[in-house]
JSON list of C-alpha atoms in Angstrom, two decimals:
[
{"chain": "X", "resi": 1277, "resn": "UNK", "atom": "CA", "xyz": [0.00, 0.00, 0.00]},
{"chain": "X", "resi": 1278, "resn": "UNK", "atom": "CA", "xyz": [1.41, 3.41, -0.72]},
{"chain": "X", "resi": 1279, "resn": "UNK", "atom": "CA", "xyz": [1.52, 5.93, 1.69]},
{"chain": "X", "resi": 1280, "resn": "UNK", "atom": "CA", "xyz": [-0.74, 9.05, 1.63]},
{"chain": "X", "resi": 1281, "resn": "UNK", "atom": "CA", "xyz": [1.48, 12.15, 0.07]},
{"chain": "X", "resi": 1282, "resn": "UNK", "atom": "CA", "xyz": [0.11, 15.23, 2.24]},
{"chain": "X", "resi": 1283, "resn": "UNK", "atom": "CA", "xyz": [1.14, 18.43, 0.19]},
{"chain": "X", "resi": 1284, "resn": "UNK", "atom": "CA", "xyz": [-0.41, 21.80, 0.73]},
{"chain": "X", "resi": 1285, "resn": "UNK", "atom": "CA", "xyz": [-3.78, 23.14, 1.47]},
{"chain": "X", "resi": 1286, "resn": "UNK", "atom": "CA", "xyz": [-6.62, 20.49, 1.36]},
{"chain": "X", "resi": 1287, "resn": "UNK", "atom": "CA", "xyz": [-9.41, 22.40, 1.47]},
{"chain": "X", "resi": 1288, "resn": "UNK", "atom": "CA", "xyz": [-9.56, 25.22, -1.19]},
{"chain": "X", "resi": 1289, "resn": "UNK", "atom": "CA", "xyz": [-12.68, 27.13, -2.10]},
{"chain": "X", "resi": 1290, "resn": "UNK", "atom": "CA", "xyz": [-13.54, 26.62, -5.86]},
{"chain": "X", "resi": 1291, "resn": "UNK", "atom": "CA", "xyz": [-14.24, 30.60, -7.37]},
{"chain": "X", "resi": 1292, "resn": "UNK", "atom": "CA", "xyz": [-17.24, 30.92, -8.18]},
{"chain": "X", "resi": 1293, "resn": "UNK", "atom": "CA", "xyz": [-19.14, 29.93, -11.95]},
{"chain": "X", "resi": 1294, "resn": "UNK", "atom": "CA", "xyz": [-18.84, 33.21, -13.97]},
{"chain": "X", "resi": 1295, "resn": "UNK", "atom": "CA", "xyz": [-22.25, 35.32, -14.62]},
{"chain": "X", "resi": 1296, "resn": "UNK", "atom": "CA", "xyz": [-22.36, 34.52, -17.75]},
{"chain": "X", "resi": 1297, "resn": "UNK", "atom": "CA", "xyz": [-21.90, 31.12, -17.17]},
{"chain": "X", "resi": 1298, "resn": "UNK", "atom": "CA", "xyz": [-24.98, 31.10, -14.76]},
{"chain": "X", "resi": 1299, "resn": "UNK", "atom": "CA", "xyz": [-27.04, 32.65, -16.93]},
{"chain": "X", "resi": 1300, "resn": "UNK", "atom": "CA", "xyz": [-26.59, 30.75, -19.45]},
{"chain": "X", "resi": 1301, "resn": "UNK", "atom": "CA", "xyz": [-27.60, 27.61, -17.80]},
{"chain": "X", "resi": 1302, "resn": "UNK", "atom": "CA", "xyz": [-29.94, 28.36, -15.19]},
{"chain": "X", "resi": 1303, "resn": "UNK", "atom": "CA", "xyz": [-33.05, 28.29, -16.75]},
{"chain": "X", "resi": 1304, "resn": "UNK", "atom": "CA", "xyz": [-31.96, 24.52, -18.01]},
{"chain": "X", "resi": 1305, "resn": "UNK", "atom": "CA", "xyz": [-30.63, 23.47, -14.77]},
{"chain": "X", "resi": 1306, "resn": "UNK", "atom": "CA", "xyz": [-34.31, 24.41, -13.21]},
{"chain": "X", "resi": 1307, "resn": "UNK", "atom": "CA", "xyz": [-35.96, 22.33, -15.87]},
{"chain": "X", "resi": 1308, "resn": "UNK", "atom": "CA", "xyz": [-33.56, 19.75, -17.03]},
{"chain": "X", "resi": 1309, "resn": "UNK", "atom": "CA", "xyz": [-34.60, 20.79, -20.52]},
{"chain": "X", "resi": 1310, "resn": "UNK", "atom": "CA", "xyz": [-32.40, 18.19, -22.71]},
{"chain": "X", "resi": 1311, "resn": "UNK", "atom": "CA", "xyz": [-29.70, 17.54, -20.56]},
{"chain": "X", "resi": 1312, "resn": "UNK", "atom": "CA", "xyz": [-26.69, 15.64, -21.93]},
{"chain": "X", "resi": 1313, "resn": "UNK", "atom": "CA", "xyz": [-24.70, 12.72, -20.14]},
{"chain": "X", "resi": 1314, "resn": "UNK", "atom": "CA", "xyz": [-20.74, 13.50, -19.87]},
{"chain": "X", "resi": 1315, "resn": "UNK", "atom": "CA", "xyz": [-18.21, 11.24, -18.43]},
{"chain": "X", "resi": 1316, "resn": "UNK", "atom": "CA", "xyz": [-15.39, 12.52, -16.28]},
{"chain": "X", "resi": 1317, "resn": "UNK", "atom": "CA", "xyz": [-11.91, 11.33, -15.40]},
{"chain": "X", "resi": 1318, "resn": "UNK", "atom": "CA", "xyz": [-10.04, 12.26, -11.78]},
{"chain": "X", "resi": 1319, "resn": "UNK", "atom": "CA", "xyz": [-6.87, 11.86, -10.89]},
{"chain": "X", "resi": 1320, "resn": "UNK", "atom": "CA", "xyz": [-4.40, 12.92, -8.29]},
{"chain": "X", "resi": 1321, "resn": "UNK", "atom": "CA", "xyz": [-0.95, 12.20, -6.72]},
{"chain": "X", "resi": 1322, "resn": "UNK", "atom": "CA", "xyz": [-0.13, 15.56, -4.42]},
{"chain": "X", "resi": 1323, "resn": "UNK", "atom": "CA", "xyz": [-1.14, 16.15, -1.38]},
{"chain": "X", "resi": 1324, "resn": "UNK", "atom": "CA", "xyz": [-4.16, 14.49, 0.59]},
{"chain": "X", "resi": 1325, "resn": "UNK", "atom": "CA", "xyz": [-5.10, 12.07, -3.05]},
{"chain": "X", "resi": 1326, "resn": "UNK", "atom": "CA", "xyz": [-9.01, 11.06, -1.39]},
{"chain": "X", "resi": 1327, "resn": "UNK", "atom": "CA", "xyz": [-9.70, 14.45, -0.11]},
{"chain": "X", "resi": 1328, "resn": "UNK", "atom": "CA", "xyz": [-8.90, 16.28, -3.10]},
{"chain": "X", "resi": 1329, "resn": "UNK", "atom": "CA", "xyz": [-10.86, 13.62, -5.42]},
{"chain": "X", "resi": 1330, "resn": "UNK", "atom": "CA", "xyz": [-13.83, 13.89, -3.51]},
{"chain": "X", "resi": 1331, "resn": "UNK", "atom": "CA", "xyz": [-13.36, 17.95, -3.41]},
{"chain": "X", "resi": 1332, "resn": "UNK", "atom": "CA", "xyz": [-13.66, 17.67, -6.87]},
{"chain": "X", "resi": 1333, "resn": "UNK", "atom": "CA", "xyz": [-16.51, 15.68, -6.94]},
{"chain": "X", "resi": 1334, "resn": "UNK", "atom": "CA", "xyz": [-17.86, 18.00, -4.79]},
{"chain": "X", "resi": 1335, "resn": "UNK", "atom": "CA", "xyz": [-17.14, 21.17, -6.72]},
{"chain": "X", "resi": 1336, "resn": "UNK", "atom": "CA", "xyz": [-18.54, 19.82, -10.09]},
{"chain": "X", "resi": 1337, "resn": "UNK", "atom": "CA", "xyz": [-22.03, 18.82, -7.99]},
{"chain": "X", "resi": 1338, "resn": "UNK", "atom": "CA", "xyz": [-22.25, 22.64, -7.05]},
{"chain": "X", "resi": 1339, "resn": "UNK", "atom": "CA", "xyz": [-21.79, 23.74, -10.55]},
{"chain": "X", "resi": 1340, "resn": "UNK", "atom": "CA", "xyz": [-24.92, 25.10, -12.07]},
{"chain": "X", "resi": 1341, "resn": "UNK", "atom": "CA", "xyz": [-26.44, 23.06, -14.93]},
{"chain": "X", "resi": 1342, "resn": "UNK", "atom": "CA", "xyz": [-24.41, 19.51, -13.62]},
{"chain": "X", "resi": 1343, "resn": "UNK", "atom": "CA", "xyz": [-24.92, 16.89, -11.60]},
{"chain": "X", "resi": 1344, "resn": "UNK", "atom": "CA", "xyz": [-23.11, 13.75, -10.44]},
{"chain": "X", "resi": 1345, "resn": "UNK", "atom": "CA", "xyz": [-25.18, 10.58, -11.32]},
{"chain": "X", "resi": 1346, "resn": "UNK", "atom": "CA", "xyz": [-22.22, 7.79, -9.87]},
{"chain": "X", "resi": 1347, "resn": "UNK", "atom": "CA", "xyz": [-18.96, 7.94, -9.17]},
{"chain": "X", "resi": 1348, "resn": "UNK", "atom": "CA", "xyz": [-16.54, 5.34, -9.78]},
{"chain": "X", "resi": 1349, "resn": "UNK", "atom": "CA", "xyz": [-14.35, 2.96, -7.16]},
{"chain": "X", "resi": 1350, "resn": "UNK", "atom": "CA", "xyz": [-11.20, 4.49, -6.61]},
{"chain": "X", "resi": 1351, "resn": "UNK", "atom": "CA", "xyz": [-8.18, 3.11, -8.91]},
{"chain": "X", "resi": 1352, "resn": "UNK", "atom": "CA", "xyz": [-3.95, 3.50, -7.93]},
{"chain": "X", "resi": 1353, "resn": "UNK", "atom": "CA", "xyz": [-2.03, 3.96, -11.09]},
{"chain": "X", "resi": 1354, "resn": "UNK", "atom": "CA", "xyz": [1.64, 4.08, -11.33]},
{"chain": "X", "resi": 1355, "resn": "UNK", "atom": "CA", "xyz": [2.17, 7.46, -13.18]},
{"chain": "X", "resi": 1356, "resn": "UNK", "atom": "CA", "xyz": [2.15, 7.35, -16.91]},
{"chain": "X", "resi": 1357, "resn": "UNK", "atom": "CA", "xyz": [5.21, 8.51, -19.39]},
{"chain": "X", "resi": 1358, "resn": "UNK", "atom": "CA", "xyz": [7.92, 9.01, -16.20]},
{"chain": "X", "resi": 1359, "resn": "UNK", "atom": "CA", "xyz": [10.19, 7.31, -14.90]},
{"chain": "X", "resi": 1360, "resn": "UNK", "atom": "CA", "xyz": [8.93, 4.38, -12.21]},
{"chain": "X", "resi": 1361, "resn": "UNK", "atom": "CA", "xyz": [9.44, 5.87, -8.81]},
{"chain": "X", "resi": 1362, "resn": "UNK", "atom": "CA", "xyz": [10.30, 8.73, -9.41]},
{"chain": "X", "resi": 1363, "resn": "UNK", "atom": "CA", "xyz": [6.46, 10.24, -8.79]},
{"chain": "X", "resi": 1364, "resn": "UNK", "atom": "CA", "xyz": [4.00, 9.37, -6.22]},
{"chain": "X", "resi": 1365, "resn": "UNK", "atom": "CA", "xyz": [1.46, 7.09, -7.30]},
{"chain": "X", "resi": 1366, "resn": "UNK", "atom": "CA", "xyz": [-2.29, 8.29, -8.57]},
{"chain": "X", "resi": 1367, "resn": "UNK", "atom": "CA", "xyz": [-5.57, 7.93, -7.48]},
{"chain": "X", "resi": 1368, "resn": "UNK", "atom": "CA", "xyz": [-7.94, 7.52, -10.28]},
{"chain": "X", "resi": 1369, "resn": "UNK", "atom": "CA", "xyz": [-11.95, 7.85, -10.50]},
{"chain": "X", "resi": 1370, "resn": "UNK", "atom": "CA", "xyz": [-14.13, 8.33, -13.14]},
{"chain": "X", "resi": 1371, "resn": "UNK", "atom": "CA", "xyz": [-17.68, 10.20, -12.17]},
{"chain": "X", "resi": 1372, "resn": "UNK", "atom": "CA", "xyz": [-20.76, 10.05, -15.20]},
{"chain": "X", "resi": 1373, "resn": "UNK", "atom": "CA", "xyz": [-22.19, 13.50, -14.90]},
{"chain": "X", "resi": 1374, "resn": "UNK", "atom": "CA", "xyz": [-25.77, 15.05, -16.55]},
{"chain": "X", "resi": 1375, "resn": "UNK", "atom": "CA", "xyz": [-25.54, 18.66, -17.77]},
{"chain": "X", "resi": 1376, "resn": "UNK", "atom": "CA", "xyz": [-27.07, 20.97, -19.28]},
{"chain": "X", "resi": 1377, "resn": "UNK", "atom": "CA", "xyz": [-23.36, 23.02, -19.90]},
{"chain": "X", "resi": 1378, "resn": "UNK", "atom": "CA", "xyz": [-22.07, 22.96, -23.60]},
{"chain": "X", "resi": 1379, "resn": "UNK", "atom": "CA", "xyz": [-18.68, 21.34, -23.65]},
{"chain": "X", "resi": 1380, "resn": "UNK", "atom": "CA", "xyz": [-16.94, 24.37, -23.82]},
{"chain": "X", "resi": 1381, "resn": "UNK", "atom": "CA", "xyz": [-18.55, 25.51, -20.76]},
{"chain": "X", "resi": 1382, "resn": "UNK", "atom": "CA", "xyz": [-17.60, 22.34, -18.95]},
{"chain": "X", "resi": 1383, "resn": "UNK", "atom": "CA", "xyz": [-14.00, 22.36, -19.39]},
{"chain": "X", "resi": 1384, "resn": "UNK", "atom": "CA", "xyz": [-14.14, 26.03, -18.43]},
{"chain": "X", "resi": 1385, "resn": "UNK", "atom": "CA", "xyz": [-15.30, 24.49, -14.95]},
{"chain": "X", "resi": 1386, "resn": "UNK", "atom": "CA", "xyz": [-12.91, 21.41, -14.88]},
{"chain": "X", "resi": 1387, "resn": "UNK", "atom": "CA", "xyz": [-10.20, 23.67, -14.84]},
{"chain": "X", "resi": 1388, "resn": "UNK", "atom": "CA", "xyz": [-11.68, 26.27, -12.44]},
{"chain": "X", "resi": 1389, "resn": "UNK", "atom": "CA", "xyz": [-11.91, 23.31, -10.50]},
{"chain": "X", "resi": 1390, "resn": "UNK", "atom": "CA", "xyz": [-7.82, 22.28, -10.97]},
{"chain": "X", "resi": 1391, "resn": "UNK", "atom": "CA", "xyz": [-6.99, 25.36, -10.24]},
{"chain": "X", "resi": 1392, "resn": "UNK", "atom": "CA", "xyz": [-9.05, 25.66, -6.68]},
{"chain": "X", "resi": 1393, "resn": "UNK", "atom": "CA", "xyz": [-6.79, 22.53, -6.02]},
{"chain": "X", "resi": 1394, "resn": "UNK", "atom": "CA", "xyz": [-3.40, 24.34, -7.42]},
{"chain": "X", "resi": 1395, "resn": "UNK", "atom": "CA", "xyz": [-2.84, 22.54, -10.27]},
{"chain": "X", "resi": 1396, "resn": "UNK", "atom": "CA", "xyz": [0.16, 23.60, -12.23]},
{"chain": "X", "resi": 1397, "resn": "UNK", "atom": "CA", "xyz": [0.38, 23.35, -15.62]},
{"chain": "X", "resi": 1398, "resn": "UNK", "atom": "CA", "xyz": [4.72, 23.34, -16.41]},
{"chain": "X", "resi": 1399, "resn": "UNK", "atom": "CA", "xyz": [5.23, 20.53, -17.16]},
{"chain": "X", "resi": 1400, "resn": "UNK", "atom": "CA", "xyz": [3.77, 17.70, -19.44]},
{"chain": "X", "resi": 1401, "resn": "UNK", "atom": "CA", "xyz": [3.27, 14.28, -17.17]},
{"chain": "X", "resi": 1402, "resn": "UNK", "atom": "CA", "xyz": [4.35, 16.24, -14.19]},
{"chain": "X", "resi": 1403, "resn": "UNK", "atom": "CA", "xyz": [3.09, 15.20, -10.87]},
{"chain": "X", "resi": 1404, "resn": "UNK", "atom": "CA", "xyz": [-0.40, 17.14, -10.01]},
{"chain": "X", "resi": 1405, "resn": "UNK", "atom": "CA", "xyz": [-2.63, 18.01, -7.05]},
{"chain": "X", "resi": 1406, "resn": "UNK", "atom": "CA", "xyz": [-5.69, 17.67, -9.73]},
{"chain": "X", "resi": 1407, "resn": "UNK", "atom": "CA", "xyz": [-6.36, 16.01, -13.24]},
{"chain": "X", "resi": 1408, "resn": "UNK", "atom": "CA", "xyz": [-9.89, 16.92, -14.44]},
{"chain": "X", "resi": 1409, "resn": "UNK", "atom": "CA", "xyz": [-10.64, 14.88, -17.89]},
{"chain": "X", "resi": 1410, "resn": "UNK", "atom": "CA", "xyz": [-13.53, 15.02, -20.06]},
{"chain": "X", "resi": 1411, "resn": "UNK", "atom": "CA", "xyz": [-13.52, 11.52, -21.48]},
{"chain": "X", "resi": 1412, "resn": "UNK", "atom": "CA", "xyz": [-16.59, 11.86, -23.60]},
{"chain": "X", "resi": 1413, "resn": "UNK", "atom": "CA", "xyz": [-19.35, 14.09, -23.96]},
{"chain": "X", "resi": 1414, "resn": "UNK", "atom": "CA", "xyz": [-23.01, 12.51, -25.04]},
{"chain": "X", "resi": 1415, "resn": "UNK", "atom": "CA", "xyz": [-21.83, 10.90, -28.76]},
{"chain": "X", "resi": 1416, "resn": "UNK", "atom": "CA", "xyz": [-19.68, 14.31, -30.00]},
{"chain": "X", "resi": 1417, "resn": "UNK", "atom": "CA", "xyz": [-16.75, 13.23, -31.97]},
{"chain": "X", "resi": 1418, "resn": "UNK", "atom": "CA", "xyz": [-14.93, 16.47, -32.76]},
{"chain": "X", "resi": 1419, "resn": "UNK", "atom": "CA", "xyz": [-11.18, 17.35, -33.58]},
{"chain": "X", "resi": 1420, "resn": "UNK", "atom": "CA", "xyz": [-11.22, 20.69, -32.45]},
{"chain": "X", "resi": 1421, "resn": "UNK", "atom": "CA", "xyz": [-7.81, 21.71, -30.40]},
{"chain": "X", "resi": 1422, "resn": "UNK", "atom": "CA", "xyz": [-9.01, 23.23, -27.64]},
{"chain": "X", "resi": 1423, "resn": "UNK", "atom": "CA", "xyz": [-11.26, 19.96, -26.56]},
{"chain": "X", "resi": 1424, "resn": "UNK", "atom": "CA", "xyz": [-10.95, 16.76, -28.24]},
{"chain": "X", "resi": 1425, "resn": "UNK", "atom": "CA", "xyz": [-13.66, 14.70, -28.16]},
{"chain": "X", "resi": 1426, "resn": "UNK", "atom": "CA", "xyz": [-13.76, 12.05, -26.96]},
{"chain": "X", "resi": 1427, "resn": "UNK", "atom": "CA", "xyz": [-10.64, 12.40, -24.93]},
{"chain": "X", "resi": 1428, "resn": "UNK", "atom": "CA", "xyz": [-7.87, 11.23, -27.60]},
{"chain": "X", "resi": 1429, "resn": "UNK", "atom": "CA", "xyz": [-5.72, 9.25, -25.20]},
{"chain": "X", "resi": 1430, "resn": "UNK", "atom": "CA", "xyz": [-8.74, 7.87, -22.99]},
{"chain": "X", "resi": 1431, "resn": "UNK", "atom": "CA", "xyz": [-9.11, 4.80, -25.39]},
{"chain": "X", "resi": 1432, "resn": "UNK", "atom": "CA", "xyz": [-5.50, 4.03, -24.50]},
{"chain": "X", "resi": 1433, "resn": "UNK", "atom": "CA", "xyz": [-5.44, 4.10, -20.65]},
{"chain": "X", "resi": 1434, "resn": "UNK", "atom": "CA", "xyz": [-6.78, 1.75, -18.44]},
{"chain": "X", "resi": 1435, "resn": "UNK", "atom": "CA", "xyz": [-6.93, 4.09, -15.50]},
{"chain": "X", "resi": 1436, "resn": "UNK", "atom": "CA", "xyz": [-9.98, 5.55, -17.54]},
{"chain": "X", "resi": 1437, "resn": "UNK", "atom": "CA", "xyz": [-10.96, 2.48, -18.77]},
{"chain": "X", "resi": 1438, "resn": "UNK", "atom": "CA", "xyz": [-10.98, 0.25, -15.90]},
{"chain": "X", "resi": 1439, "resn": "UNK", "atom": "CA", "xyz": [-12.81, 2.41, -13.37]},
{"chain": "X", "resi": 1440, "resn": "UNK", "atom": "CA", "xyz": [-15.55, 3.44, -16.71]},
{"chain": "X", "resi": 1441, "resn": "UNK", "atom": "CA", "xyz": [-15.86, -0.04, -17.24]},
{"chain": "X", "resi": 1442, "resn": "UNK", "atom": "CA", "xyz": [-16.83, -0.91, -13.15]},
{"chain": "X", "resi": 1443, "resn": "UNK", "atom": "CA", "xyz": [-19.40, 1.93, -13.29]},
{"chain": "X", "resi": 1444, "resn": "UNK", "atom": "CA", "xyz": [-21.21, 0.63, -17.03]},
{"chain": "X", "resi": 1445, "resn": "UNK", "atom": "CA", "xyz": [-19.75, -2.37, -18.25]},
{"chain": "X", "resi": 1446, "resn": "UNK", "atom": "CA", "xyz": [-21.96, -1.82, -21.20]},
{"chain": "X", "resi": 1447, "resn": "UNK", "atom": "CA", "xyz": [-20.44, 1.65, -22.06]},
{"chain": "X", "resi": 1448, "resn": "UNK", "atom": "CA", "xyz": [-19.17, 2.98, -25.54]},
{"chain": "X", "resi": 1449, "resn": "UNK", "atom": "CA", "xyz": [-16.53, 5.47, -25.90]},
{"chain": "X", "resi": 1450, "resn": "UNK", "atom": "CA", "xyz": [-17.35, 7.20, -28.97]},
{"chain": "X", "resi": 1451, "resn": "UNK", "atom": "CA", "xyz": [-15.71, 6.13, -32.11]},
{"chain": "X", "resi": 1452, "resn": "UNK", "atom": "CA", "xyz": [-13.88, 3.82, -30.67]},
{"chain": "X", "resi": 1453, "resn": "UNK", "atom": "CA", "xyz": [-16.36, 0.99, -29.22]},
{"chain": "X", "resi": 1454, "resn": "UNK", "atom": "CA", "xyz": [-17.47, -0.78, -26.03]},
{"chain": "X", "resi": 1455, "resn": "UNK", "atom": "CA", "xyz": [-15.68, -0.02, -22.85]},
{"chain": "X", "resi": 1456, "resn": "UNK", "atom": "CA", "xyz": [-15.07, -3.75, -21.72]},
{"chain": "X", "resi": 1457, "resn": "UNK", "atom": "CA", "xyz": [-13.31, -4.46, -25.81]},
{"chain": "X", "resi": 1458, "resn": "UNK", "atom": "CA", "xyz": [-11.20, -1.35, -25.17]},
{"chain": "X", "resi": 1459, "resn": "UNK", "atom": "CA", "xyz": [-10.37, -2.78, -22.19]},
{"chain": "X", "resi": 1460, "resn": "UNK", "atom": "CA", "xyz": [-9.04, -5.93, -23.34]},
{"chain": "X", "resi": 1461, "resn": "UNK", "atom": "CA", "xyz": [-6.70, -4.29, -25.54]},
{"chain": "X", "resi": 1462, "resn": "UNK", "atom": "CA", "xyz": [-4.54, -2.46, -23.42]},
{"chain": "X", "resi": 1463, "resn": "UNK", "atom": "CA", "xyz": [-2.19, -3.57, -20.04]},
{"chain": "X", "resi": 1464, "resn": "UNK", "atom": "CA", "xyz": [-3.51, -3.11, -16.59]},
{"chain": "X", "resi": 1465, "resn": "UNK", "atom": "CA", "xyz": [-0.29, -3.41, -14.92]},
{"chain": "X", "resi": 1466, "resn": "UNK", "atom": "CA", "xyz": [0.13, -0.92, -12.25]},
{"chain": "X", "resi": 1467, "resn": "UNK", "atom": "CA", "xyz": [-3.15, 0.08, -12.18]},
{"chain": "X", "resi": 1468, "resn": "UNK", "atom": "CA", "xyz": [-5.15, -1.39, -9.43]},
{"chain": "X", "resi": 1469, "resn": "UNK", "atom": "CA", "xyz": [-8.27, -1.10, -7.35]},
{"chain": "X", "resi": 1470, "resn": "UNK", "atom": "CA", "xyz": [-8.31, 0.30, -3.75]},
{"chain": "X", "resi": 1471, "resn": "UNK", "atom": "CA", "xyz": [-11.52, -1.11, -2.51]},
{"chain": "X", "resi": 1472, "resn": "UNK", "atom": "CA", "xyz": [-10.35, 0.01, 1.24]},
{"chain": "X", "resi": 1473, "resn": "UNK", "atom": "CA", "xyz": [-10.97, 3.81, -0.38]},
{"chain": "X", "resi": 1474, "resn": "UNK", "atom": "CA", "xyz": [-14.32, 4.73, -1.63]},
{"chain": "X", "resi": 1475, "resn": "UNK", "atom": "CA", "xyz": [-15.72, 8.35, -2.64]},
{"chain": "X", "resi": 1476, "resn": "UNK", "atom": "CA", "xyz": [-19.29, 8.54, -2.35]},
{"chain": "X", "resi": 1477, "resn": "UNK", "atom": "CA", "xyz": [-22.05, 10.95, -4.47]},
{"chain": "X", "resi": 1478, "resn": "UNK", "atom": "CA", "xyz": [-22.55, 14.05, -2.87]},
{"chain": "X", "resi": 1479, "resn": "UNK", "atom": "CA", "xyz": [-25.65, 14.94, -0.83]}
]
């Protein structure tokens, strides 16, 4: 069992959703009108790794226009493209969301939600208080730079895969295929479930 890696503050208050943000939703999140389902991938290996999962969880329930439907068990995942041991190992979660945000919006959150948690962007597989992932959103297959979707690497990882899979065994990543094939095609060593951890959907 790895130890717990406790880094900085643990408790940071998420800024709130911008006006415009609210406004643009709040008439949907009142009547649900068409909302669309969005899967989520978590991650962290800085500081208190449960807490700040289940912060995040948190934060992304008190968005307007999303809510959390299930959340995944909790995964440890040696980190991927570095060198073995020389970061602290991941927690991992996936959480299936409804909302009535446009993609766009959403990422705007997941990283307004990375950044309550001091997540530093300098450098590329660097260790990180927060990860905040949009795997897939409804069926949108799009190329666009500033959000692939679905995520272009998810297909790839079983730290998405795996804890996705536990959740809806029967799930589809868009343009790609079931979940459980995906799956099958890729190694799961070093990426194992804690089922002594759990997160739980917030109240």
């Amino acid at each position: 069992m790895t130890a717990s890696f406790t880094q900085g503050p643990t408790d940071p208050t998420v800024q709130p959703v911008p006006a415009s943000v609210v406004e643009q939703v709040d008439a949907a999140d009142t009547t649900l009108h068409n909302p669309q389902r969005a899967v989520v991938s978590l991650g962290s290996n800085l500081g208190n790794r449960l807490e700040t999962l289940q912060g995040a969880i948190d934060a992304l329930e008190d968005t307007p226009g999303v809510r959390v439907k299930a959340v995944s068990p909790v995964y440890e995942t040696e980190p991927w493209g570095v060198e073995p041991g020389s970061q602290p190992s991941y927690f991992n979660a996936v959480v299936l969301l409804k909302t009535t945000l446009p993609p766009a919006s959403l990422l705007e959150r997941a990283h307004a939600v990375e950044e309550a948690f001091h997540r530093v962007r300098e450098e590329r597989w660097g260790a990180r208080t927060l990860d905040v992932d949009i795997v897939a959103y409804a069926e949108v297959v799009s190329n666009d730079p500033h959000l692939t979707l679905p995520h272009p690497r998810a297909h790839e990882r079983a730290f998405v895969l795996a804890p996705w899979h536990d959740l809806e065994p029967g799930a589809r990543l868009p343009g790609r295929g079931p979940v459980a094939d995906l799956l099958g095609t890729v190694t799961r060593d070093g990426v194992a479930p804690r089922a002594d951890l759990e997160l739980r959907l917030p109240e």
